[in-house]
Amino acid sequence: MKPITFNDNTVQRVYNDYINRCTNFLKGLPNEDKEECLMEINSYIFEYLEANKEVDQMNSLLNILERLGAPEVTLKEFVASKKLNQAVKTFNPVFIVQALYLNIKNGIIYSILSILFFIIFALPILVILKLIYPKSVGCFVGDHSLYFGVIDEHANTVEVLGNGFIPVVILMGIFLYYAIILTLKFKNTKKKNK
């Protein structure tokens, strides 16, 4: 991105500060997404300044920056959307966590997906605990109740899955992981269609 140059040093400093704040907020994105966003912002600023040449440059710049808003607020949805795309394309759990974290405020669906992702990370712990405490971990049925996970050995329950607990937990983890990915893809394509 080619930065806009101004004759007045103060105007240049205000512009540079805004662009630097945008760059810092976008630092977690791939370079092409970062460049795309910065070019778009630069384009808005340039077009506004060209349309308002008769007004003082400082006032014009301050007006457009006020309209654009603080980068930390304005770019939040853009970054969240790009992180979501990155997570869906790569299947990388780190990107999925980042995308869910950035999008959690966007609605109940992301809250549910975050809880499911937390469950995915808890499932391997159950597998390890099943190997260490086989009588206390599993799927138990008692009087009008069903327990999945860790339970007191002396509870009046019967283990249903036995050694099949570990494969069931692994399959649950895989199923939940792909369910999250497919939901994110569906949500993402739905957003693009709007």
PDB file of C-alpha atoms in Angstrom:
ATOM      1  CA  MET A   1       0.000   0.000   0.000  1.00  0.00           C
ATOM      2  CA  LYS A   2       1.314   3.404  -0.960  1.00  0.00           C
ATOM      3  CA  PRO A   3       0.660   5.865   1.876  1.00  0.00           C
ATOM      4  CA  ILE A   4      -0.871   9.253   1.173  1.00  0.00           C
ATOM      5  CA  THR A   5       1.574  12.137   1.540  1.00  0.00           C
ATOM      6  CA  PHE A   6       0.549  15.483   2.958  1.00  0.00           C
ATOM      7  CA  ASN A   7       2.269  18.872   2.852  1.00  0.00           C
ATOM      8  CA  ASP A   8       1.559  19.600   6.511  1.00  0.00           C
ATOM      9  CA  ASN A   9       3.585  17.523   9.006  1.00  0.00           C
ATOM     10  CA  THR A  10       0.787  17.550  11.581  1.00  0.00           C
ATOM     11  CA  VAL A  11      -1.715  16.153   9.083  1.00  0.00           C
ATOM     12  CA  GLN A  12       0.855  13.533   8.046  1.00  0.00           C
ATOM     13  CA  ARG A  13       1.375  12.506  11.682  1.00  0.00           C
ATOM     14  CA  VAL A  14      -2.376  12.121  12.273  1.00  0.00           C
ATOM     15  CA  TYR A  15      -2.701  10.021   9.104  1.00  0.00           C
ATOM     16  CA  ASN A  16       0.357   7.882   9.944  1.00  0.00           C
ATOM     17  CA  ASP A  17      -0.931   7.328  13.477  1.00  0.00           C
ATOM     18  CA  TYR A  18      -4.287   6.080  12.183  1.00  0.00           C
ATOM     19  CA  ILE A  19      -2.682   3.775   9.606  1.00  0.00           C
ATOM     20  CA  ASN A  20      -0.259   2.434  12.261  1.00  0.00           C
ATOM     21  CA  ARG A  21      -3.175   1.698  14.594  1.00  0.00           C
ATOM     22  CA  CYS A  22      -4.905  -0.157  11.750  1.00  0.00           C
ATOM     23  CA  THR A  23      -1.719  -2.091  10.963  1.00  0.00           C
ATOM     24  CA  ASN A  24      -1.243  -3.070  14.611  1.00  0.00           C
ATOM     25  CA  PHE A  25      -4.831  -4.269  14.895  1.00  0.00           C
ATOM     26  CA  LEU A  26      -4.486  -6.351  11.717  1.00  0.00           C
ATOM     27  CA  LYS A  27      -1.154  -7.945  12.668  1.00  0.00           C
ATOM     28  CA  GLY A  28      -2.636 -11.431  13.222  1.00  0.00           C
ATOM     29  CA  LEU A  29      -3.945 -11.694   9.665  1.00  0.00           C
ATOM     30  CA  PRO A  30      -2.147 -13.016   6.591  1.00  0.00           C
ATOM     31  CA  ASN A  31      -0.301 -10.300   4.641  1.00  0.00           C
ATOM     32  CA  GLU A  32      -2.710 -10.316   1.686  1.00  0.00           C
ATOM     33  CA  ASP A  33      -5.739  -9.740   3.953  1.00  0.00           C
ATOM     34  CA  LYS A  34      -3.875  -7.054   5.876  1.00  0.00           C
ATOM     35  CA  GLU A  35      -2.855  -5.328   2.636  1.00  0.00           C
ATOM     36  CA  GLU A  36      -6.404  -5.548   1.255  1.00  0.00           C
ATOM     37  CA  CYS A  37      -7.851  -3.884   4.339  1.00  0.00           C
ATOM     38  CA  LEU A  38      -5.203  -1.143   4.494  1.00  0.00           C
ATOM     39  CA  MET A  39      -5.690  -0.372   0.799  1.00  0.00           C
ATOM     40  CA  GLU A  40      -9.443  -0.116   1.340  1.00  0.00           C
ATOM     41  CA  ILE A  41      -9.002   2.279   4.268  1.00  0.00           C
ATOM     42  CA  ASN A  42      -6.455   4.305   2.311  1.00  0.00           C
ATOM     43  CA  SER A  43      -8.877   4.449  -0.616  1.00  0.00           C
ATOM     44  CA  TYR A  44     -11.687   5.803   1.598  1.00  0.00           C
ATOM     45  CA  ILE A  45      -9.399   8.466   3.010  1.00  0.00           C
ATOM     46  CA  PHE A  46      -8.022   9.464  -0.408  1.00  0.00           C
ATOM     47  CA  GLU A  47     -11.465   9.655  -2.056  1.00  0.00           C
ATOM     48  CA  TYR A  48     -12.850  11.752   0.782  1.00  0.00           C
ATOM     49  CA  LEU A  49      -9.895  14.134   0.655  1.00  0.00           C
ATOM     50  CA  GLU A  50     -10.234  14.466  -3.142  1.00  0.00           C
ATOM     51  CA  ALA A  51     -13.967  15.204  -2.846  1.00  0.00           C
ATOM     52  CA  ASN A  52     -13.326  17.851  -0.167  1.00  0.00           C
ATOM     53  CA  LYS A  53     -10.296  19.697  -1.544  1.00  0.00           C
ATOM     54  CA  GLU A  54     -11.754  23.109  -0.744  1.00  0.00           C
ATOM     55  CA  VAL A  55     -11.785  22.254   2.998  1.00  0.00           C
ATOM     56  CA  ASP A  56      -8.647  22.398   5.124  1.00  0.00           C
ATOM     57  CA  GLN A  57      -6.724  19.083   4.874  1.00  0.00           C
ATOM     58  CA  MET A  58      -6.612  18.623   8.645  1.00  0.00           C
ATOM     59  CA  ASN A  59     -10.374  19.070   8.994  1.00  0.00           C
ATOM     60  CA  SER A  60     -11.041  16.785   6.031  1.00  0.00           C
ATOM     61  CA  LEU A  61      -8.759  14.106   7.442  1.00  0.00           C
ATOM     62  CA  LEU A  62     -10.281  14.359  10.914  1.00  0.00           C
ATOM     63  CA  ASN A  63     -13.782  14.151   9.404  1.00  0.00           C
ATOM     64  CA  ILE A  64     -13.069  10.963   7.455  1.00  0.00           C
ATOM     65  CA  LEU A  65     -11.205   9.367  10.375  1.00  0.00           C
ATOM     66  CA  GLU A  66     -14.169  10.143  12.606  1.00  0.00           C
ATOM     67  CA  ARG A  67     -16.513   8.556  10.056  1.00  0.00           C
ATOM     68  CA  LEU A  68     -14.299   5.486   9.766  1.00  0.00           C
ATOM     69  CA  GLY A  69     -14.116   5.192  13.546  1.00  0.00           C
ATOM     70  CA  ALA A  70     -11.422   3.798  15.798  1.00  0.00           C
ATOM     71  CA  PRO A  71      -9.633   0.878  14.091  1.00  0.00           C
ATOM     72  CA  GLU A  72     -10.027  -1.245  17.215  1.00  0.00           C
ATOM     73  CA  VAL A  73     -13.803  -0.999  16.812  1.00  0.00           C
ATOM     74  CA  THR A  74     -14.249  -0.671  13.055  1.00  0.00           C
ATOM     75  CA  LEU A  75     -11.908  -3.483  12.047  1.00  0.00           C
ATOM     76  CA  LYS A  76     -13.059  -5.979  14.672  1.00  0.00           C
ATOM     77  CA  GLU A  77     -15.689  -7.558  12.420  1.00  0.00           C
ATOM     78  CA  PHE A  78     -13.310  -7.604   9.428  1.00  0.00           C
ATOM     79  CA  VAL A  79     -10.608  -9.379  11.447  1.00  0.00           C
ATOM     80  CA  ALA A  80     -13.151 -11.805  12.914  1.00  0.00           C
ATOM     81  CA  SER A  81     -14.454 -12.622   9.436  1.00  0.00           C
ATOM     82  CA  LYS A  82     -10.962 -13.167   8.016  1.00  0.00           C
ATOM     83  CA  LYS A  83      -9.968 -15.345  10.998  1.00  0.00           C
ATOM     84  CA  LEU A  84     -13.124 -17.371  10.446  1.00  0.00           C
ATOM     85  CA  ASN A  85     -12.191 -17.879   6.777  1.00  0.00           C
ATOM     86  CA  GLN A  86      -8.666 -18.858   7.808  1.00  0.00           C
ATOM     87  CA  ALA A  87      -9.997 -21.365  10.367  1.00  0.00           C
ATOM     88  CA  VAL A  88     -12.379 -22.959   7.877  1.00  0.00           C
ATOM     89  CA  LYS A  89      -9.710 -23.259   5.164  1.00  0.00           C
ATOM     90  CA  THR A  90      -6.904 -24.646   7.323  1.00  0.00           C
ATOM     91  CA  PHE A  91      -8.786 -26.713   9.955  1.00  0.00           C
ATOM     92  CA  ASN A  92      -6.135 -25.394  12.376  1.00  0.00           C
ATOM     93  CA  PRO A  93      -7.452 -25.525  15.985  1.00  0.00           C
ATOM     94  CA  VAL A  94      -5.530 -22.346  16.907  1.00  0.00           C
ATOM     95  CA  PHE A  95      -7.298 -20.368  14.185  1.00  0.00           C
ATOM     96  CA  ILE A  96     -10.635 -21.880  15.196  1.00  0.00           C
ATOM     97  CA  VAL A  97     -10.148 -20.732  18.793  1.00  0.00           C
ATOM     98  CA  GLN A  98      -9.126 -17.248  17.594  1.00  0.00           C
ATOM     99  CA  ALA A  99     -12.116 -17.057  15.249  1.00  0.00           C
ATOM    100  CA  LEU A 100     -14.527 -18.167  17.959  1.00  0.00           C
ATOM    101  CA  TYR A 101     -13.004 -15.720  20.443  1.00  0.00           C
ATOM    102  CA  LEU A 102     -13.311 -12.822  18.005  1.00  0.00           C
ATOM    103  CA  ASN A 103     -16.827 -13.809  16.970  1.00  0.00           C
ATOM    104  CA  ILE A 104     -18.225 -14.788  20.367  1.00  0.00           C
ATOM    105  CA  LYS A 105     -19.901 -11.416  20.732  1.00  0.00           C
ATOM    106  CA  ASN A 106     -21.648 -11.847  17.379  1.00  0.00           C
ATOM    107  CA  GLY A 107     -24.262 -14.211  18.658  1.00  0.00           C
ATOM    108  CA  ILE A 108     -25.454 -17.260  20.445  1.00  0.00           C
ATOM    109  CA  ILE A 109     -24.224 -19.639  17.728  1.00  0.00           C
ATOM    110  CA  TYR A 110     -20.615 -18.734  18.479  1.00  0.00           C
ATOM    111  CA  SER A 111     -21.209 -19.195  22.190  1.00  0.00           C
ATOM    112  CA  ILE A 112     -22.513 -22.696  21.527  1.00  0.00           C
ATOM    113  CA  LEU A 113     -19.576 -23.452  19.221  1.00  0.00           C
ATOM    114  CA  SER A 114     -17.158 -22.223  21.891  1.00  0.00           C
ATOM    115  CA  ILE A 115     -18.705 -24.580  24.441  1.00  0.00           C
ATOM    116  CA  LEU A 116     -18.462 -27.460  21.958  1.00  0.00           C
ATOM    117  CA  PHE A 117     -14.814 -26.624  21.311  1.00  0.00           C
ATOM    118  CA  PHE A 118     -14.179 -26.657  25.067  1.00  0.00           C
ATOM    119  CA  ILE A 119     -15.794 -30.108  25.208  1.00  0.00           C
ATOM    120  CA  ILE A 120     -13.468 -31.277  22.423  1.00  0.00           C
ATOM    121  CA  PHE A 121     -10.476 -30.343  24.580  1.00  0.00           C
ATOM    122  CA  ALA A 122     -12.010 -32.069  27.621  1.00  0.00           C
ATOM    123  CA  LEU A 123     -12.554 -35.394  25.835  1.00  0.00           C
ATOM    124  CA  PRO A 124      -8.844 -36.402  25.673  1.00  0.00           C
ATOM    125  CA  ILE A 125      -8.677 -35.806  29.425  1.00  0.00           C
ATOM    126  CA  LEU A 126     -11.481 -38.351  29.846  1.00  0.00           C
ATOM    127  CA  VAL A 127      -9.506 -40.871  27.763  1.00  0.00           C
ATOM    128  CA  ILE A 128      -6.434 -40.417  29.977  1.00  0.00           C
ATOM    129  CA  LEU A 129      -8.530 -40.651  33.143  1.00  0.00           C
ATOM    130  CA  LYS A 130     -10.196 -43.829  31.831  1.00  0.00           C
ATOM    131  CA  LEU A 131      -6.757 -45.431  31.486  1.00  0.00           C
ATOM    132  CA  ILE A 132      -5.735 -44.346  35.001  1.00  0.00           C
ATOM    133  CA  TYR A 133      -9.084 -44.881  36.819  1.00  0.00           C
ATOM    134  CA  PRO A 134     -11.037 -47.423  34.735  1.00  0.00           C
ATOM    135  CA  LYS A 135     -13.731 -48.019  37.377  1.00  0.00           C
ATOM    136  CA  SER A 136     -14.467 -44.313  37.963  1.00  0.00           C
ATOM    137  CA  VAL A 137     -14.570 -43.033  34.378  1.00  0.00           C
ATOM    138  CA  GLY A 138     -17.068 -44.037  31.714  1.00  0.00           C
ATOM    139  CA  CYS A 139     -20.723 -43.988  30.799  1.00  0.00           C
ATOM    140  CA  PHE A 140     -22.783 -45.040  33.814  1.00  0.00           C
ATOM    141  CA  VAL A 141     -26.468 -45.801  34.228  1.00  0.00           C
ATOM    142  CA  GLY A 142     -28.122 -45.624  37.626  1.00  0.00           C
ATOM    143  CA  ASP A 143     -31.611 -45.316  39.041  1.00  0.00           C
ATOM    144  CA  HIS A 144     -33.299 -42.986  36.534  1.00  0.00           C
ATOM    145  CA  SER A 145     -29.988 -41.323  35.640  1.00  0.00           C
ATOM    146  CA  LEU A 146     -27.195 -41.362  33.087  1.00  0.00           C
ATOM    147  CA  TYR A 147     -23.657 -40.173  33.851  1.00  0.00           C
ATOM    148  CA  PHE A 148     -20.887 -39.569  31.329  1.00  0.00           C
ATOM    149  CA  GLY A 149     -17.424 -38.831  32.644  1.00  0.00           C
ATOM    150  CA  VAL A 150     -15.987 -39.205  36.135  1.00  0.00           C
ATOM    151  CA  ILE A 151     -18.124 -40.620  38.934  1.00  0.00           C
ATOM    152  CA  ASP A 152     -17.590 -41.898  42.474  1.00  0.00           C
ATOM    153  CA  GLU A 153     -16.674 -45.606  42.435  1.00  0.00           C
ATOM    154  CA  HIS A 154     -19.168 -46.335  45.201  1.00  0.00           C
ATOM    155  CA  ALA A 155     -22.149 -44.786  43.414  1.00  0.00           C
ATOM    156  CA  ASN A 156     -25.006 -47.159  42.727  1.00  0.00           C
ATOM    157  CA  THR A 157     -24.446 -47.247  38.956  1.00  0.00           C
ATOM    158  CA  VAL A 158     -23.428 -49.687  36.222  1.00  0.00           C
ATOM    159  CA  GLU A 159     -20.814 -48.955  33.535  1.00  0.00           C
ATOM    160  CA  VAL A 160     -22.428 -49.364  30.111  1.00  0.00           C
ATOM    161  CA  LEU A 161     -19.587 -48.978  27.597  1.00  0.00           C
ATOM    162  CA  GLY A 162     -16.686 -50.650  29.397  1.00  0.00           C
ATOM    163  CA  ASN A 163     -13.608 -50.697  27.149  1.00  0.00           C
ATOM    164  CA  GLY A 164     -15.664 -49.166  24.347  1.00  0.00           C
ATOM    165  CA  PHE A 165     -15.644 -45.846  26.207  1.00  0.00           C
ATOM    166  CA  ILE A 166     -12.330 -44.688  24.691  1.00  0.00           C
ATOM    167  CA  PRO A 167     -13.328 -45.234  21.015  1.00  0.00           C
ATOM    168  CA  VAL A 168     -16.712 -43.602  21.678  1.00  0.00           C
ATOM    169  CA  VAL A 169     -14.998 -40.544  23.196  1.00  0.00           C
ATOM    170  CA  ILE A 170     -12.558 -40.312  20.263  1.00  0.00           C
ATOM    171  CA  LEU A 171     -15.413 -40.563  17.751  1.00  0.00           C
ATOM    172  CA  MET A 172     -17.355 -37.921  19.683  1.00  0.00           C
ATOM    173  CA  GLY A 173     -14.346 -35.594  19.498  1.00  0.00           C
ATOM    174  CA  ILE A 174     -13.963 -36.106  15.751  1.00  0.00           C
ATOM    175  CA  PHE A 175     -17.697 -35.650  15.194  1.00  0.00           C
ATOM    176  CA  LEU A 176     -17.827 -32.439  17.258  1.00  0.00           C
ATOM    177  CA  TYR A 177     -14.732 -31.046  15.528  1.00  0.00           C
ATOM    178  CA  TYR A 178     -16.193 -31.542  12.053  1.00  0.00           C
ATOM    179  CA  ALA A 179     -19.591 -30.303  13.212  1.00  0.00           C
ATOM    180  CA  ILE A 180     -17.941 -27.053  14.334  1.00  0.00           C
ATOM    181  CA  ILE A 181     -16.057 -26.719  11.033  1.00  0.00           C
ATOM    182  CA  LEU A 182     -19.195 -27.352   8.963  1.00  0.00           C
ATOM    183  CA  THR A 183     -21.226 -24.920  11.072  1.00  0.00           C
ATOM    184  CA  LEU A 184     -18.555 -22.244  10.618  1.00  0.00           C
ATOM    185  CA  LYS A 185     -18.516 -22.893   6.860  1.00  0.00           C
ATOM    186  CA  PHE A 186     -22.303 -22.684   6.690  1.00  0.00           C
ATOM    187  CA  LYS A 187     -22.355 -19.504   8.764  1.00  0.00           C
ATOM    188  CA  ASN A 188     -19.606 -18.015   6.613  1.00  0.00           C
ATOM    189  CA  THR A 189     -21.356 -18.765   3.301  1.00  0.00           C
ATOM    190  CA  LYS A 190     -24.611 -17.425   4.708  1.00  0.00           C
ATOM    191  CA  LYS A 191     -22.806 -14.181   5.630  1.00  0.00           C
ATOM    192  CA  LYS A 192     -21.320 -13.868   2.120  1.00  0.00           C
ATOM    193  CA  ASN A 193     -24.736 -14.274   0.507  1.00  0.00           C
ATOM    194  CA  LYS A 194     -26.146 -11.304   2.450  1.00  0.00           C
TER     195      LYS A 194
END
